[in-house]
PDB file of C-alpha atoms in Angstrom:
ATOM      1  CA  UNK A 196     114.400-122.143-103.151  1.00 93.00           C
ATOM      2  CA  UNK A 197     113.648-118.668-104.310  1.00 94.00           C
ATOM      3  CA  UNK A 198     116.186-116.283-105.311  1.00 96.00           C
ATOM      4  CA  UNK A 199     116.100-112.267-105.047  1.00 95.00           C
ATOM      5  CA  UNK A 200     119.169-110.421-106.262  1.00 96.00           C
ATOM      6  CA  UNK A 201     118.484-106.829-105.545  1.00 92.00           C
ATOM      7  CA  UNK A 202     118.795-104.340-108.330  1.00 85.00           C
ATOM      8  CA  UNK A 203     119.053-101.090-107.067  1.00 90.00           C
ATOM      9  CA  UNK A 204     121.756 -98.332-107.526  1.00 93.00           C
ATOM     10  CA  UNK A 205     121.821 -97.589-103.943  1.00 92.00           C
ATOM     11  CA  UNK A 206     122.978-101.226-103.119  1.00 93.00           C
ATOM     12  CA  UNK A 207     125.241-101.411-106.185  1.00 94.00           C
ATOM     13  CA  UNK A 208     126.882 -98.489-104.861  1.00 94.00           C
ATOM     14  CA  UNK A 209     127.050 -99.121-101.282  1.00 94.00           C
ATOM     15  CA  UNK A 210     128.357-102.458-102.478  1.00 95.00           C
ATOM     16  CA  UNK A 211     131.357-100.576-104.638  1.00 96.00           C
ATOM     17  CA  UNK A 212     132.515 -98.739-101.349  1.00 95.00           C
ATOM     18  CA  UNK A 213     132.708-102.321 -99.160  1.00 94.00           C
ATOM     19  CA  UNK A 214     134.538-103.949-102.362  1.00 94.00           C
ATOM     20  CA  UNK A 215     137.313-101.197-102.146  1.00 94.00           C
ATOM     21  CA  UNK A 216     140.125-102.708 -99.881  1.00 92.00           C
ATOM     22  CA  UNK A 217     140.948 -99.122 -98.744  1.00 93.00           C
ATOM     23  CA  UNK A 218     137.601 -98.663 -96.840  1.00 93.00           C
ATOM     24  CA  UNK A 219     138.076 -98.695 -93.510  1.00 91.00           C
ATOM     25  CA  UNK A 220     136.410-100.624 -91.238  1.00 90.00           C
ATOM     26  CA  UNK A 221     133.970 -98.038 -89.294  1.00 90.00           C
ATOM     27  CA  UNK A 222     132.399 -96.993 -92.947  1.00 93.00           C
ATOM     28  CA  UNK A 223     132.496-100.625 -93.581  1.00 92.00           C
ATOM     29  CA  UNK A 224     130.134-101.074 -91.191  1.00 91.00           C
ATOM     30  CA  UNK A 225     127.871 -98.415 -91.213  1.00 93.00           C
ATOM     31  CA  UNK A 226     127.523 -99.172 -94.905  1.00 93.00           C
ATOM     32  CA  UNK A 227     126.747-102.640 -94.030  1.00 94.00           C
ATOM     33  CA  UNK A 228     123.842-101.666 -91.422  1.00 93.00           C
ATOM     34  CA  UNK A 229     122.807 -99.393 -94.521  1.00 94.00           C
ATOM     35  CA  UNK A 230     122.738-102.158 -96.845  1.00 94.00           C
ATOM     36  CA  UNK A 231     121.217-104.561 -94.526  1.00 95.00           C
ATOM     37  CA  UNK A 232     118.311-102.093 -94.084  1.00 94.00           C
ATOM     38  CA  UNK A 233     117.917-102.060 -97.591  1.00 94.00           C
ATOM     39  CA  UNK A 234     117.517-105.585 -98.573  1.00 95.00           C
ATOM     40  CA  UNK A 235     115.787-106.494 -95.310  1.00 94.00           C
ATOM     41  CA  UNK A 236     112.676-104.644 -97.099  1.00 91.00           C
ATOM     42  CA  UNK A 237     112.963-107.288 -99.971  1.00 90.00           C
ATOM     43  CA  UNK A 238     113.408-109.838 -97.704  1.00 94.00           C
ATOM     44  CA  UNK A 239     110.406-109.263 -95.337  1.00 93.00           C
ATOM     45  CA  UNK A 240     107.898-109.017 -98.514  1.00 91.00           C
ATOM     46  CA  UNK A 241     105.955-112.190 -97.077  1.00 90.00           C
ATOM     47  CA  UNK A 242     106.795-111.703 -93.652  1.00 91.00           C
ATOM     48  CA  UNK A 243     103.393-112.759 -91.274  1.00 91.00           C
ATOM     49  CA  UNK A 244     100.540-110.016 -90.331  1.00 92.00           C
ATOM     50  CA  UNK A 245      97.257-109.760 -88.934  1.00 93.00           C
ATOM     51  CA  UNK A 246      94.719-107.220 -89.862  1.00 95.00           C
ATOM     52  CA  UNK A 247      94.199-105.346 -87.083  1.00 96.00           C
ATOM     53  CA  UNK A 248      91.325-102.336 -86.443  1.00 97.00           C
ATOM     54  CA  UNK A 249      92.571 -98.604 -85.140  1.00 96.00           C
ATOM     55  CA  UNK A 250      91.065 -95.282 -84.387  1.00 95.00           C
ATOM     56  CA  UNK A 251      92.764 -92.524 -86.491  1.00 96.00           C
ATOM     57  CA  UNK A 252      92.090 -88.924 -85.131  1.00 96.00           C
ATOM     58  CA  UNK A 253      89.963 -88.678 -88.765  1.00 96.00           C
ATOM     59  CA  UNK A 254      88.270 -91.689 -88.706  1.00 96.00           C
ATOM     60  CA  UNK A 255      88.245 -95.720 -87.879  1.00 96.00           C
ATOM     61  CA  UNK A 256      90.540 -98.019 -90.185  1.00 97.00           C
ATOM     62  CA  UNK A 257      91.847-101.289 -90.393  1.00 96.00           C
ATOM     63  CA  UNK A 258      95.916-102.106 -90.872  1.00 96.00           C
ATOM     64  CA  UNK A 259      97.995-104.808 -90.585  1.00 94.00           C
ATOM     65  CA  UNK A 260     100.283-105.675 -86.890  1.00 92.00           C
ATOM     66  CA  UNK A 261     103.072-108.460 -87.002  1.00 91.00           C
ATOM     67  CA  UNK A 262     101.763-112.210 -86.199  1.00 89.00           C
ATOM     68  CA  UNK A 263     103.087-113.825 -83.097  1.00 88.00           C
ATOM     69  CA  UNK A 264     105.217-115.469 -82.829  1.00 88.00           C
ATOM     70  CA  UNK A 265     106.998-112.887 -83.692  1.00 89.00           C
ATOM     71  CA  UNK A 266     110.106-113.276 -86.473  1.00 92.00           C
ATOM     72  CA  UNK A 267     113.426-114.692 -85.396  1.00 94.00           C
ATOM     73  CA  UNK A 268     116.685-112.907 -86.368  1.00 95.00           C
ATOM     74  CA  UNK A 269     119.310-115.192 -86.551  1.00 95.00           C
ATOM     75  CA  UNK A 270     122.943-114.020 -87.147  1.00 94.00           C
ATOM     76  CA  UNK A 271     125.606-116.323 -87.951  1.00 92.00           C
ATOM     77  CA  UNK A 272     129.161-115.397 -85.995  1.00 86.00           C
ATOM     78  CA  UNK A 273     131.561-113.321 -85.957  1.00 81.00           C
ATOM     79  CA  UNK A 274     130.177-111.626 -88.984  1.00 85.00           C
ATOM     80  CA  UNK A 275     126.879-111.486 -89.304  1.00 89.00           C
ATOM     81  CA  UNK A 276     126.611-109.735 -86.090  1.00 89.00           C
ATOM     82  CA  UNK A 277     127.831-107.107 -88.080  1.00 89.00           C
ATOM     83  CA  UNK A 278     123.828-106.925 -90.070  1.00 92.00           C
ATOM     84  CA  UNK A 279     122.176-107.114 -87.123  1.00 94.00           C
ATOM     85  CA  UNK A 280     121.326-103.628 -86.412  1.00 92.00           C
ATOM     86  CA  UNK A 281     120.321-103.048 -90.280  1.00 93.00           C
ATOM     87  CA  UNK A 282     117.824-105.793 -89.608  1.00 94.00           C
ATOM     88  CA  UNK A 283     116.599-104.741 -86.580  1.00 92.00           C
ATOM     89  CA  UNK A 284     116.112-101.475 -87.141  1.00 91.00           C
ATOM     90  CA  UNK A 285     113.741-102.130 -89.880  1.00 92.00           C
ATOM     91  CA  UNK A 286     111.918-104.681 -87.703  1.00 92.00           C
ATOM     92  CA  UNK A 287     112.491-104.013 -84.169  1.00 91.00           C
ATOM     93  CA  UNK A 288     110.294-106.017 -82.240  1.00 90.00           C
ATOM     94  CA  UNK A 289     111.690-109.378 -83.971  1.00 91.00           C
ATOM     95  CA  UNK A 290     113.532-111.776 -81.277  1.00 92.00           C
ATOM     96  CA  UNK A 291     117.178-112.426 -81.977  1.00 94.00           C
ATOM     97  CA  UNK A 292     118.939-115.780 -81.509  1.00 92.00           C
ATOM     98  CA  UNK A 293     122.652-116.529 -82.125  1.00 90.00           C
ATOM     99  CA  UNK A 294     124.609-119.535 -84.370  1.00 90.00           C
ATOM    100  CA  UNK A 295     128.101-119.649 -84.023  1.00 86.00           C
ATOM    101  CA  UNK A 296     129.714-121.322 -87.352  1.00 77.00           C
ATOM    102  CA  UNK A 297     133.422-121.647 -87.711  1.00 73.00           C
ATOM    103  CA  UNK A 298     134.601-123.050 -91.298  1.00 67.00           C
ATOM    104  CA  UNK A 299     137.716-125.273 -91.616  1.00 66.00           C
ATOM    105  CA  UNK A 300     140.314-123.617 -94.376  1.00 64.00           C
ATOM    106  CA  UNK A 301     141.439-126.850 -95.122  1.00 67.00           C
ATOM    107  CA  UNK A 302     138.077-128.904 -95.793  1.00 65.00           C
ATOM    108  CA  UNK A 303     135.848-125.614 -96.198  1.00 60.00           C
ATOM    109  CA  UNK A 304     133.382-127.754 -93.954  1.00 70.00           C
ATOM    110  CA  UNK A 305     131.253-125.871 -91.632  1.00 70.00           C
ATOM    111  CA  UNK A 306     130.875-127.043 -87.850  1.00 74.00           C
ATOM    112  CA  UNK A 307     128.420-125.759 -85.132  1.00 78.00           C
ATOM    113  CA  UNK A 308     130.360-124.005 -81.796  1.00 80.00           C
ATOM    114  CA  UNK A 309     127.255-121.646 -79.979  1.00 81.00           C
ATOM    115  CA  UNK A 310     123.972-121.629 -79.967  1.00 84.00           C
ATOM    116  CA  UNK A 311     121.283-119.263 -78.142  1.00 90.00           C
ATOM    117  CA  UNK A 312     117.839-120.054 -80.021  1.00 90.00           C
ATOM    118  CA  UNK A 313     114.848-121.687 -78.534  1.00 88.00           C
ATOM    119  CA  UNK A 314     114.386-124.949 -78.204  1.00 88.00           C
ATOM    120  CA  UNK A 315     111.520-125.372 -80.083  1.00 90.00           C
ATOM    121  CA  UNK A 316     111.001-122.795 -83.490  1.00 91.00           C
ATOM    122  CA  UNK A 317     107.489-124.485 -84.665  1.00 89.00           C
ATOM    123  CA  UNK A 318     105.498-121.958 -86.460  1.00 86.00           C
ATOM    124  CA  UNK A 319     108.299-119.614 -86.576  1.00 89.00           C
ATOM    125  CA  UNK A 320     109.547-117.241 -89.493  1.00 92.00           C
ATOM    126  CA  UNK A 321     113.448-117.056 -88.819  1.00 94.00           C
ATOM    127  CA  UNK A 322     115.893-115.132 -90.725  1.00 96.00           C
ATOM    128  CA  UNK A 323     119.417-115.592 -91.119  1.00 96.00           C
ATOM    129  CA  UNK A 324     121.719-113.003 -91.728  1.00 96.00           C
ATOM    130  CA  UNK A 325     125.586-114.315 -93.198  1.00 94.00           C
ATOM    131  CA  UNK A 326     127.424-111.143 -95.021  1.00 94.00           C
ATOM    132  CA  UNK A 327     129.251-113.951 -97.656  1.00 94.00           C
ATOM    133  CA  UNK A 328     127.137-117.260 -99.305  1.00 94.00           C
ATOM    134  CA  UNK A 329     130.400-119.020-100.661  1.00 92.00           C
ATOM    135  CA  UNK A 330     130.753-122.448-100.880  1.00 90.00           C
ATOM    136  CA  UNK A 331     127.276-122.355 -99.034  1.00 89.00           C
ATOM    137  CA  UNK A 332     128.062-124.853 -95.994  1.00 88.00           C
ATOM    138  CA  UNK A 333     127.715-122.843 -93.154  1.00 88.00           C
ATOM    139  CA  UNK A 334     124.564-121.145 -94.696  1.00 92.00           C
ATOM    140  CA  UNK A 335     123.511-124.588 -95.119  1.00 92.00           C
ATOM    141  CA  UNK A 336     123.891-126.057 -91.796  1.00 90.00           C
ATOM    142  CA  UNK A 337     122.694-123.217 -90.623  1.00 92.00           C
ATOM    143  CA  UNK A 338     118.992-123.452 -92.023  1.00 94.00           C
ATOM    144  CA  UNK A 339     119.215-126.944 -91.760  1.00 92.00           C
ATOM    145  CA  UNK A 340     119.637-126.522 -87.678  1.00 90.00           C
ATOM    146  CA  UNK A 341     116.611-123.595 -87.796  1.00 93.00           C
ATOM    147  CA  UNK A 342     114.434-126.196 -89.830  1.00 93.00           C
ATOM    148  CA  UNK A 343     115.426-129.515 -87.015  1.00 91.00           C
ATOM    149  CA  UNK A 344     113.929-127.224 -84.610  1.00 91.00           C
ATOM    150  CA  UNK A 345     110.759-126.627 -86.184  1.00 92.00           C
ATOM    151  CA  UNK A 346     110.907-123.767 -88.090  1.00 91.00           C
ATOM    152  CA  UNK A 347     108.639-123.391 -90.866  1.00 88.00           C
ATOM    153  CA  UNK A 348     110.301-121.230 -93.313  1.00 91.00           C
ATOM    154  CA  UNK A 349     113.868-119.429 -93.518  1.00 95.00           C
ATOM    155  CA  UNK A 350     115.105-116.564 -95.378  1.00 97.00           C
ATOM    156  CA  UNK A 351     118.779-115.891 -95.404  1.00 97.00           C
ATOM    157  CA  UNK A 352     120.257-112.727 -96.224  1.00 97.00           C
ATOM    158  CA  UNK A 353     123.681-112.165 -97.719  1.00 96.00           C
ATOM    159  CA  UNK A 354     125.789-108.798 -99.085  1.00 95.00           C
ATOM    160  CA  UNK A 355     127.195-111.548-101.678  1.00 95.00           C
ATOM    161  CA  UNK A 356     126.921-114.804-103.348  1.00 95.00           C
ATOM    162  CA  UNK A 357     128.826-117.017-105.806  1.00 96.00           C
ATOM    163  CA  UNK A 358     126.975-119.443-108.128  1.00 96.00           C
ATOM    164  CA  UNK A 359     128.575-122.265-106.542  1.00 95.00           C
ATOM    165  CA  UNK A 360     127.373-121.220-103.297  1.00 95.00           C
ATOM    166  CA  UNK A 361     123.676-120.616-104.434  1.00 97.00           C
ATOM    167  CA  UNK A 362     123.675-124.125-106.087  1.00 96.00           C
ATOM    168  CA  UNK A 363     124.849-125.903-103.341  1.00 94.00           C
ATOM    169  CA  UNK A 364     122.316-124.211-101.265  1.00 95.00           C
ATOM    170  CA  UNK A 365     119.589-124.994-103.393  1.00 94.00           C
ATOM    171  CA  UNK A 366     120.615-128.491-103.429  1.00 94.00           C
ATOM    172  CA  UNK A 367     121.097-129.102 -99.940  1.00 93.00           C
ATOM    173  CA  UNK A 368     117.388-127.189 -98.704  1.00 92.00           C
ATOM    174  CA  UNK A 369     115.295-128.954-101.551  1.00 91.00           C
ATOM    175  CA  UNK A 370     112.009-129.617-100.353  1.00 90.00           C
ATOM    176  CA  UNK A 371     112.105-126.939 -97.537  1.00 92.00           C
ATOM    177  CA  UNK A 372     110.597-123.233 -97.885  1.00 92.00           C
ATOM    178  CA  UNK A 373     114.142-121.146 -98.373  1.00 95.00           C
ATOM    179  CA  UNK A 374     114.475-117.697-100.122  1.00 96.00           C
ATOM    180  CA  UNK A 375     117.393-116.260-100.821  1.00 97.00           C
ATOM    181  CA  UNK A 376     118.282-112.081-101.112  1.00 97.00           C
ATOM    182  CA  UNK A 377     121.664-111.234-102.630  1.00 97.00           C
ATOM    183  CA  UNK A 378     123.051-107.990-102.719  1.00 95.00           C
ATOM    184  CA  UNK A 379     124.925-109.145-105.382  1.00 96.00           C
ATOM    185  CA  UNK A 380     125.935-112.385-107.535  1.00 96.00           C
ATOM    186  CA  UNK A 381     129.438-112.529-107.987  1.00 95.00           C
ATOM    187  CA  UNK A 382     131.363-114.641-110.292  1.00 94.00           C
ATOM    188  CA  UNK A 383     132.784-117.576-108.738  1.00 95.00           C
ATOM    189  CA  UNK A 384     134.762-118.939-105.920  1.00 94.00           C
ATOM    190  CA  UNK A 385     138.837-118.927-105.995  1.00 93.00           C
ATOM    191  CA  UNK A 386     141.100-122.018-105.140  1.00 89.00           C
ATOM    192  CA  UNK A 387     140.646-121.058-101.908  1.00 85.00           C
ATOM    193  CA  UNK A 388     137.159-120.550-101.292  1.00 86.00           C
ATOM    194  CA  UNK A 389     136.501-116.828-101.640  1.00 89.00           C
ATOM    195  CA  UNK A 390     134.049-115.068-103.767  1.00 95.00           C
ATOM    196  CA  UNK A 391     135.612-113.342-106.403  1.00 95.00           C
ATOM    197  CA  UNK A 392     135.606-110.256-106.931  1.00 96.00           C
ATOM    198  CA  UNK A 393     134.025-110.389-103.750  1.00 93.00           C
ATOM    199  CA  UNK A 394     135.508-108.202-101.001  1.00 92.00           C
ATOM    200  CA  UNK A 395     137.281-110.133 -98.680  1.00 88.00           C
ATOM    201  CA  UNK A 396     136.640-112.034 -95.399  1.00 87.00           C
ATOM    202  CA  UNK A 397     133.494-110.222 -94.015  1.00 88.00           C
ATOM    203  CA  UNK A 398     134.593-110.561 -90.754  1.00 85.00           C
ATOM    204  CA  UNK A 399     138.055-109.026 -90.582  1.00 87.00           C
ATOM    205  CA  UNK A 400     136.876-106.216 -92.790  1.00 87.00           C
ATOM    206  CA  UNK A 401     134.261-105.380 -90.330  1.00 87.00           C
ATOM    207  CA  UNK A 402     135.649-106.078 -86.809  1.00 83.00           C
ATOM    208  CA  UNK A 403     139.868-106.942 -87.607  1.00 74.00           C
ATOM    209  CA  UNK A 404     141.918-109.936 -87.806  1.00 66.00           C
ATOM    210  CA  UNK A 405     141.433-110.594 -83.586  1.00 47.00           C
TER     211      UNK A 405
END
């Protein structure tokens, strides 16, 4: 698994203003689109092309168009919907699928409740967008699921991670063609399973506690 932890004073700071409890939840998301955007360029480095020829009004040249098929967006629920538009926006004619993950407090296990992906992902680049990599089990499951239906490599994006999470991770994907790209790498995970300092549950912070 390869791991990208973006250094970059934008992101650091964008990442101060989510961290501060007292930001409210409509610049929480606009600075999460923001951010999104920003490591979405890291993340796409090896995304698929083909050279392709054009007509300039100067002159004929050759470029580069995205491969079909084309790359698969894949937000976990509730809160990764919440990166979506940062990732589309920077590639906008990627397909978008859905993976609904709910973890149990008690057990921190992950479990599986919607789906709306293809059936079959052979030859496809997906990636997954999840604001928090924690203990890493829903992340997990997640890529594990993209990878059952054929998909040949995954890159997940996250705002933050905690070393336990990025262990586990690597542990549980070994063998498979996984990068990572952290915002940020926090310093651990509390009793209860939260990154700390981290900046919350992602999803209440972005859409409420409904």
């Amino acid at each position: 698994m390869r791991v990208h932890v973006a250094d970059h004073p934008l992101i650091t700071h964008k990442l101060t203003v989510l961290r501060d409890k007292n930001t409210p939840s409509a610049t929480f998301r606009a600075l999460t689109e923001e951010l999104v955007t920003l490591l979405a360029y890291e993340a796409t480095r090896n995304v698929r092309v083909n050279e392709v020829t054009i007509q300039t009004p100067v002159a004929q040249t050759t470029g580069v168009a995205l491969s079909e098929p084309r790359p698969l967006v894949v937000p976990i629920l509730r809160a990764g919907l919440g990166m979506l538009e940062g990732m589309v926006k920077l590639v906008p004619t990627a397909e978008v699928g859905f993976l609904g993950m709910v973890r149990n407090e008690e057990t921190l296990k992950p479990s599986t409740y919607a789906e709306r992906l293809p059936d079959d992902l052979s030859d496809r680049q997906c990636f997954v967008l999840d604001p928090m990599l924690a203990t890493g089990g829903s992340l997990g499951a997640a890529i594990e699921f993209l990878f059952d239906r054929g998909a040949i490599d995954v890159t997940a994006i996250c705002l933050l991670g905690a070393p336990e999470g990025v262990a586990a991770l690597e542990k549980r994907t070994e063998g498979r063609d996984v990068t990572l790209v952290l915002g940020a790498l926090d310093e651990r995970l509390n009793e209860q399973g939260y990154i700390v300092p981290g900046l919350g549950d992602a999803g209440d912070r972005l859409y409420g506690l409904a």
